Amino acid sequence: MTTTRNNNNTWVLTYYETIEDAEAGTNAIPVPTAYPSGNGTVFVRVETRSGNPNDAICHQVVTLELIVNPLPVLGTAGVIAPFAFCEQNTDGFNQFLLTDHIDEILVGLDPADYTVRFYLDQANMNNNIALPNQYTNQTAFDQTILVRVENNETGCRSVGQVRLLVEEGAIANPVTATELSTCDIEGDNDGIATFDLTPAGIESLGAQSPVDY
């Protein structure tokens, strides 16, 4: 029950699950400030009381729609894929174009329906200090930033983490010294044979360790 004063009158608000209870003033919701519910309707009874027991108590019932909007789901099952950049002889730093990773954050959601902002940390998010779209990581090789996604219609928000990775790039050497050829001895002389491709892969790696690739 909610009570307010208006000059000499007192306004009393009570809440009910059915229109019948609201009209009768019975079975009010006991704790309207913490009412668990999904999508639905409750009924609000508004009474005017003058404080004089001889005066009639007037009331009116209005409906209140309850709507539970879902939060945006980020990434795949709540996990956002890292934003990785590879370069040869890297120093661990790179300028990321953060909006290039929105597809991996929204994963099938329409970007037009959401506002996506990136933040350095929780303190910056609390103060609404967003990162620029072109952002160079401050921690070499591996840095985690925050992303906040807001549904433009409902205002519901979700916050997730995005890892910015700068990794050593692989070198693919031309395959020239190794020739893969065989005779068509497998049966039908149809021009199809089975090859072992691994020698070409080893040549492409050159001095790079196969363990790393």
mmCIF file of N, CA and C in Angstrom, residues 81-147:
data_model
loop_
_atom_site.group_PDB
_atom_site.id
_atom_site.type_symbol
_atom_site.label_atom_id
_atom_site.label_comp_id
_atom_site.label_asym_id
_atom_site.label_seq_id
_atom_site.Cartn_x
_atom_site.Cartn_y
_atom_site.Cartn_z
ATOM 1 N N ALA A 81 34.455 -13.825 -28.800
ATOM 2 C CA ALA A 81 35.720 -14.283 -29.372
ATOM 3 C C ALA A 81 36.768 -13.175 -29.277
ATOM 4 N N PRO A 82 38.038 -13.521 -29.040
ATOM 5 C CA PRO A 82 39.091 -12.497 -28.984
ATOM 6 C C PRO A 82 39.219 -11.755 -30.315
ATOM 7 N N PHE A 83 39.679 -10.517 -30.224
ATOM 8 C CA PHE A 83 39.967 -9.696 -31.400
ATOM 9 C C PHE A 83 41.470 -9.792 -31.617
ATOM 10 N N ALA A 84 41.883 -10.605 -32.586
ATOM 11 C CA ALA A 84 43.301 -10.920 -32.759
ATOM 12 C C ALA A 84 43.861 -10.255 -34.015
ATOM 13 N N PHE A 85 45.115 -9.819 -33.898
ATOM 14 C CA PHE A 85 45.854 -9.249 -35.028
ATOM 15 C C PHE A 85 47.218 -9.920 -35.076
ATOM 16 N N CYS A 86 47.627 -10.327 -36.263
ATOM 17 C CA CYS A 86 48.917 -11.000 -36.426
ATOM 18 C C CYS A 86 49.830 -10.161 -37.317
ATOM 19 N N GLU A 87 51.089 -10.057 -36.917
ATOM 20 C CA GLU A 87 52.086 -9.397 -37.755
ATOM 21 C C GLU A 87 53.447 -10.026 -37.487
ATOM 22 N N GLN A 88 54.287 -9.996 -38.488
ATOM 23 C CA GLN A 88 55.625 -10.562 -38.361
ATOM 24 C C GLN A 88 56.523 -9.602 -37.591
ATOM 25 N N ASN A 89 57.363 -10.184 -36.734
ATOM 26 C CA ASN A 89 58.283 -9.395 -35.900
ATOM 27 C C ASN A 89 57.520 -8.334 -35.103
ATOM 28 N N THR A 90 56.424 -8.727 -34.510
ATOM 29 C CA THR A 90 55.559 -7.779 -33.818
ATOM 30 C C THR A 90 56.180 -7.273 -32.527
ATOM 31 N N ASP A 91 55.819 -6.039 -32.164
ATOM 32 C CA ASP A 91 56.234 -5.484 -30.872
ATOM 33 C C ASP A 91 55.122 -5.629 -29.836
ATOM 34 N N GLY A 92 54.012 -6.270 -30.242
ATOM 35 C CA GLY A 92 52.918 -6.502 -29.304
ATOM 36 C C GLY A 92 51.870 -5.419 -29.278
ATOM 37 N N PHE A 93 52.018 -4.404 -30.130
ATOM 38 C CA PHE A 93 51.048 -3.309 -30.148
ATOM 39 C C PHE A 93 50.446 -3.170 -31.543
ATOM 40 N N ASN A 94 49.173 -2.762 -31.563
ATOM 41 C CA ASN A 94 48.491 -2.583 -32.838
ATOM 42 C C ASN A 94 47.339 -1.603 -32.655
ATOM 43 N N GLN A 95 47.022 -0.878 -33.707
ATOM 44 C CA GLN A 95 45.849 -0.006 -33.679
ATOM 45 C C GLN A 95 44.641 -0.809 -34.161
ATOM 46 N N PHE A 96 43.710 -1.039 -33.251
ATOM 47 C CA PHE A 96 42.510 -1.813 -33.556
ATOM 48 C C PHE A 96 41.378 -0.879 -33.976
ATOM 49 N N LEU A 97 40.635 -1.279 -34.980
ATOM 50 C CA LEU A 97 39.391 -0.606 -35.335
ATOM 51 C C LEU A 97 38.280 -1.386 -34.635
ATOM 52 N N LEU A 98 37.857 -0.900 -33.476
ATOM 53 C CA LEU A 98 37.020 -1.690 -32.581
ATOM 54 C C LEU A 98 35.688 -2.097 -33.207
ATOM 55 N N THR A 99 35.130 -1.243 -34.057
ATOM 56 C CA THR A 99 33.844 -1.587 -34.665
ATOM 57 C C THR A 99 33.954 -2.780 -35.615
ATOM 58 N N ASP A 100 35.169 -3.131 -36.027
ATOM 59 C CA ASP A 100 35.335 -4.312 -36.882
ATOM 60 C C ASP A 100 34.989 -5.603 -36.142
ATOM 61 N N HIS A 101 34.876 -5.519 -34.823
ATOM 62 C CA HIS A 101 34.604 -6.728 -34.029
ATOM 63 C C HIS A 101 33.139 -6.821 -33.605
ATOM 64 N N ILE A 102 32.302 -5.919 -34.084
ATOM 65 C CA ILE A 102 30.905 -5.894 -33.639
ATOM 66 C C ILE A 102 30.163 -7.168 -34.035
ATOM 67 N N ASP A 103 30.456 -7.717 -35.214
ATOM 68 C CA ASP A 103 29.768 -8.949 -35.628
ATOM 69 C C ASP A 103 30.043 -10.089 -34.654
ATOM 70 N N GLU A 104 31.268 -10.162 -34.121
ATOM 71 C CA GLU A 104 31.604 -11.215 -33.159
ATOM 72 C C GLU A 104 30.974 -10.943 -31.795
ATOM 73 N N ILE A 105 30.630 -9.693 -31.525
ATOM 74 C CA ILE A 105 29.986 -9.345 -30.255
ATOM 75 C C ILE A 105 28.480 -9.595 -30.324
ATOM 76 N N LEU A 106 27.855 -9.163 -31.408
ATOM 77 C CA LEU A 106 26.397 -9.289 -31.527
ATOM 78 C C LEU A 106 25.965 -10.663 -32.037
ATOM 79 N N VAL A 107 26.789 -11.317 -32.851
ATOM 80 C CA VAL A 107 26.530 -12.683 -33.341
ATOM 81 C C VAL A 107 25.081 -12.866 -33.799
ATOM 82 N N GLY A 108 24.751 -12.256 -34.919
ATOM 83 C CA GLY A 108 23.438 -12.463 -35.511
ATOM 84 C C GLY A 108 22.409 -11.405 -35.161
ATOM 85 N N LEU A 109 22.656 -10.602 -34.134
ATOM 86 C CA LEU A 109 21.741 -9.508 -33.814
ATOM 87 C C LEU A 109 21.938 -8.375 -34.822
ATOM 88 N N ASP A 110 20.893 -7.614 -35.064
ATOM 89 C CA ASP A 110 20.955 -6.513 -36.023
ATOM 90 C C ASP A 110 21.682 -5.327 -35.386
ATOM 91 N N PRO A 111 22.846 -4.928 -35.922
ATOM 92 C CA PRO A 111 23.580 -3.802 -35.325
ATOM 93 C C PRO A 111 22.772 -2.514 -35.273
ATOM 94 N N ALA A 112 21.782 -2.361 -36.160
ATOM 95 C CA ALA A 112 20.967 -1.145 -36.155
ATOM 96 C C ALA A 112 20.097 -1.045 -34.908
ATOM 97 N N ASP A 113 19.878 -2.168 -34.223
ATOM 98 C CA ASP A 113 19.011 -2.183 -33.042
ATOM 99 C C ASP A 113 19.775 -1.953 -31.744
ATOM 100 N N TYR A 114 21.095 -1.816 -31.830
ATOM 101 C CA TYR A 114 21.903 -1.754 -30.607
ATOM 102 C C TYR A 114 22.944 -0.644 -30.699
ATOM 103 N N THR A 115 23.292 -0.107 -29.537
ATOM 104 C CA THR A 115 24.399 0.835 -29.417
ATOM 105 C C THR A 115 25.539 0.123 -28.703
ATOM 106 N N VAL A 116 26.708 0.099 -29.345
ATOM 107 C CA VAL A 116 27.867 -0.621 -28.812
ATOM 108 C C VAL A 116 28.955 0.394 -28.479
ATOM 109 N N ARG A 117 29.428 0.349 -27.234
ATOM 110 C CA ARG A 117 30.519 1.230 -26.813
ATOM 111 C C ARG A 117 31.579 0.405 -26.080
ATOM 112 N N PHE A 118 32.825 0.847 -26.241
ATOM 113 C CA PHE A 118 33.959 0.155 -25.642
ATOM 114 C C PHE A 118 34.582 1.043 -24.561
ATOM 115 N N TYR A 119 35.073 0.392 -23.488
ATOM 116 C CA TYR A 119 35.634 1.133 -22.356
ATOM 117 C C TYR A 119 36.926 0.462 -21.896
ATOM 118 N N LEU A 120 37.826 1.291 -21.378
ATOM 119 C CA LEU A 120 39.098 0.772 -20.891
ATOM 120 C C LEU A 120 38.898 -0.120 -19.674
ATOM 121 N N ASP A 121 38.042 0.316 -18.745
ATOM 122 C CA ASP A 121 37.812 -0.449 -17.516
ATOM 123 C C ASP A 121 36.482 -0.021 -16.906
ATOM 124 N N GLN A 122 36.167 -0.597 -15.734
ATOM 125 C CA GLN A 122 34.886 -0.324 -15.094
ATOM 126 C C GLN A 122 34.764 1.133 -14.673
ATOM 127 N N ALA A 123 35.861 1.715 -14.185
ATOM 128 C CA ALA A 123 35.815 3.112 -13.751
ATOM 129 C C ALA A 123 35.456 4.030 -14.912
ATOM 130 N N ASN A 124 36.052 3.798 -16.064
ATOM 131 C CA ASN A 124 35.734 4.615 -17.233
ATOM 132 C C ASN A 124 34.298 4.380 -17.699
ATOM 133 N N MET A 125 33.824 3.149 -17.572
ATOM 134 C CA MET A 125 32.435 2.886 -17.934
ATOM 135 C C MET A 125 31.487 3.624 -16.995
ATOM 136 N N ASN A 126 31.800 3.602 -15.706
ATOM 137 C CA ASN A 126 30.950 4.294 -14.734
ATOM 138 C C ASN A 126 30.870 5.786 -15.023
ATOM 139 N N ASN A 127 31.948 6.341 -15.564
ATOM 140 C CA ASN A 127 31.993 7.770 -15.883
ATOM 141 C C ASN A 127 31.684 8.049 -17.351
ATOM 142 N N ASN A 128 31.258 6.991 -18.062
ATOM 143 C CA ASN A 128 30.867 7.099 -19.475
ATOM 144 C C ASN A 128 31.984 7.682 -20.342
ATOM 145 N N ILE A 129 33.220 7.233 -20.091
ATOM 146 C CA ILE A 129 34.368 7.646 -20.896
ATOM 147 C C ILE A 129 34.690 6.493 -21.845
ATOM 148 N N ALA A 130 34.182 6.586 -23.058
ATOM 149 C CA ALA A 130 34.333 5.496 -24.021
ATOM 150 C C ALA A 130 35.673 5.596 -24.746
ATOM 151 N N LEU A 131 36.148 4.451 -25.227
ATOM 152 C CA LEU A 131 37.361 4.420 -26.033
ATOM 153 C C LEU A 131 37.060 4.914 -27.443
ATOM 154 N N PRO A 132 38.043 5.510 -28.112
ATOM 155 C CA PRO A 132 37.851 5.864 -29.524
ATOM 156 C C PRO A 132 37.764 4.601 -30.370
ATOM 157 N N ASN A 133 37.164 4.729 -31.531
ATOM 158 C CA ASN A 133 37.026 3.561 -32.398
ATOM 159 C C ASN A 133 38.389 3.029 -32.828
ATOM 160 N N GLN A 134 39.330 3.927 -33.122
ATOM 161 C CA GLN A 134 40.701 3.522 -33.434
ATOM 162 C C GLN A 134 41.500 3.535 -32.134
ATOM 163 N N TYR A 135 41.808 2.363 -31.642
ATOM 164 C CA TYR A 135 42.423 2.250 -30.317
ATOM 165 C C TYR A 135 43.654 1.361 -30.384
ATOM 166 N N THR A 136 44.763 1.864 -29.851
ATOM 167 C CA THR A 136 45.995 1.086 -29.744
ATOM 168 C C THR A 136 46.100 0.508 -28.342
ATOM 169 N N ASN A 137 46.268 -0.800 -28.265
ATOM 170 C CA ASN A 137 46.332 -1.453 -26.955
ATOM 171 C C ASN A 137 47.471 -0.880 -26.121
ATOM 172 N N GLN A 138 47.238 -0.770 -24.812
ATOM 173 C CA GLN A 138 48.220 -0.203 -23.890
ATOM 174 C C GLN A 138 49.077 -1.270 -23.228
ATOM 175 N N THR A 139 48.593 -2.500 -23.234
ATOM 176 C CA THR A 139 49.351 -3.626 -22.693
ATOM 177 C C THR A 139 49.767 -4.513 -23.857
ATOM 178 N N ALA A 140 51.060 -4.776 -23.962
ATOM 179 C CA ALA A 140 51.569 -5.515 -25.113
ATOM 180 C C ALA A 140 50.985 -6.919 -25.187
ATOM 181 N N PHE A 141 50.666 -7.324 -26.394
ATOM 182 C CA PHE A 141 50.264 -8.680 -26.763
ATOM 183 C C PHE A 141 48.849 -9.066 -26.318
ATOM 184 N N ASP A 142 48.448 -8.749 -25.106
ATOM 185 C CA ASP A 142 47.158 -9.248 -24.604
ATOM 186 C C ASP A 142 46.564 -8.236 -23.626
ATOM 187 N N GLN A 143 45.459 -7.608 -24.019
ATOM 188 C CA GLN A 143 44.775 -6.643 -23.152
ATOM 189 C C GLN A 143 43.278 -6.890 -23.215
ATOM 190 N N THR A 144 42.623 -6.797 -22.079
ATOM 191 C CA THR A 144 41.172 -6.974 -22.007
ATOM 192 C C THR A 144 40.500 -5.629 -21.776
ATOM 193 N N ILE A 145 39.520 -5.315 -22.618
ATOM 194 C CA ILE A 145 38.715 -4.110 -22.449
ATOM 195 C C ILE A 145 37.260 -4.532 -22.247
ATOM 196 N N LEU A 146 36.405 -3.568 -21.950
ATOM 197 C CA LEU A 146 34.989 -3.846 -21.727
ATOM 198 C C LEU A 146 34.157 -3.330 -22.894
ATOM 199 N N VAL A 147 33.067 -4.017 -23.165
ATOM 200 C CA VAL A 147 32.113 -3.570 -24.173
ATOM 201 C C VAL A 147 30.726 -3.546 -23.536
#
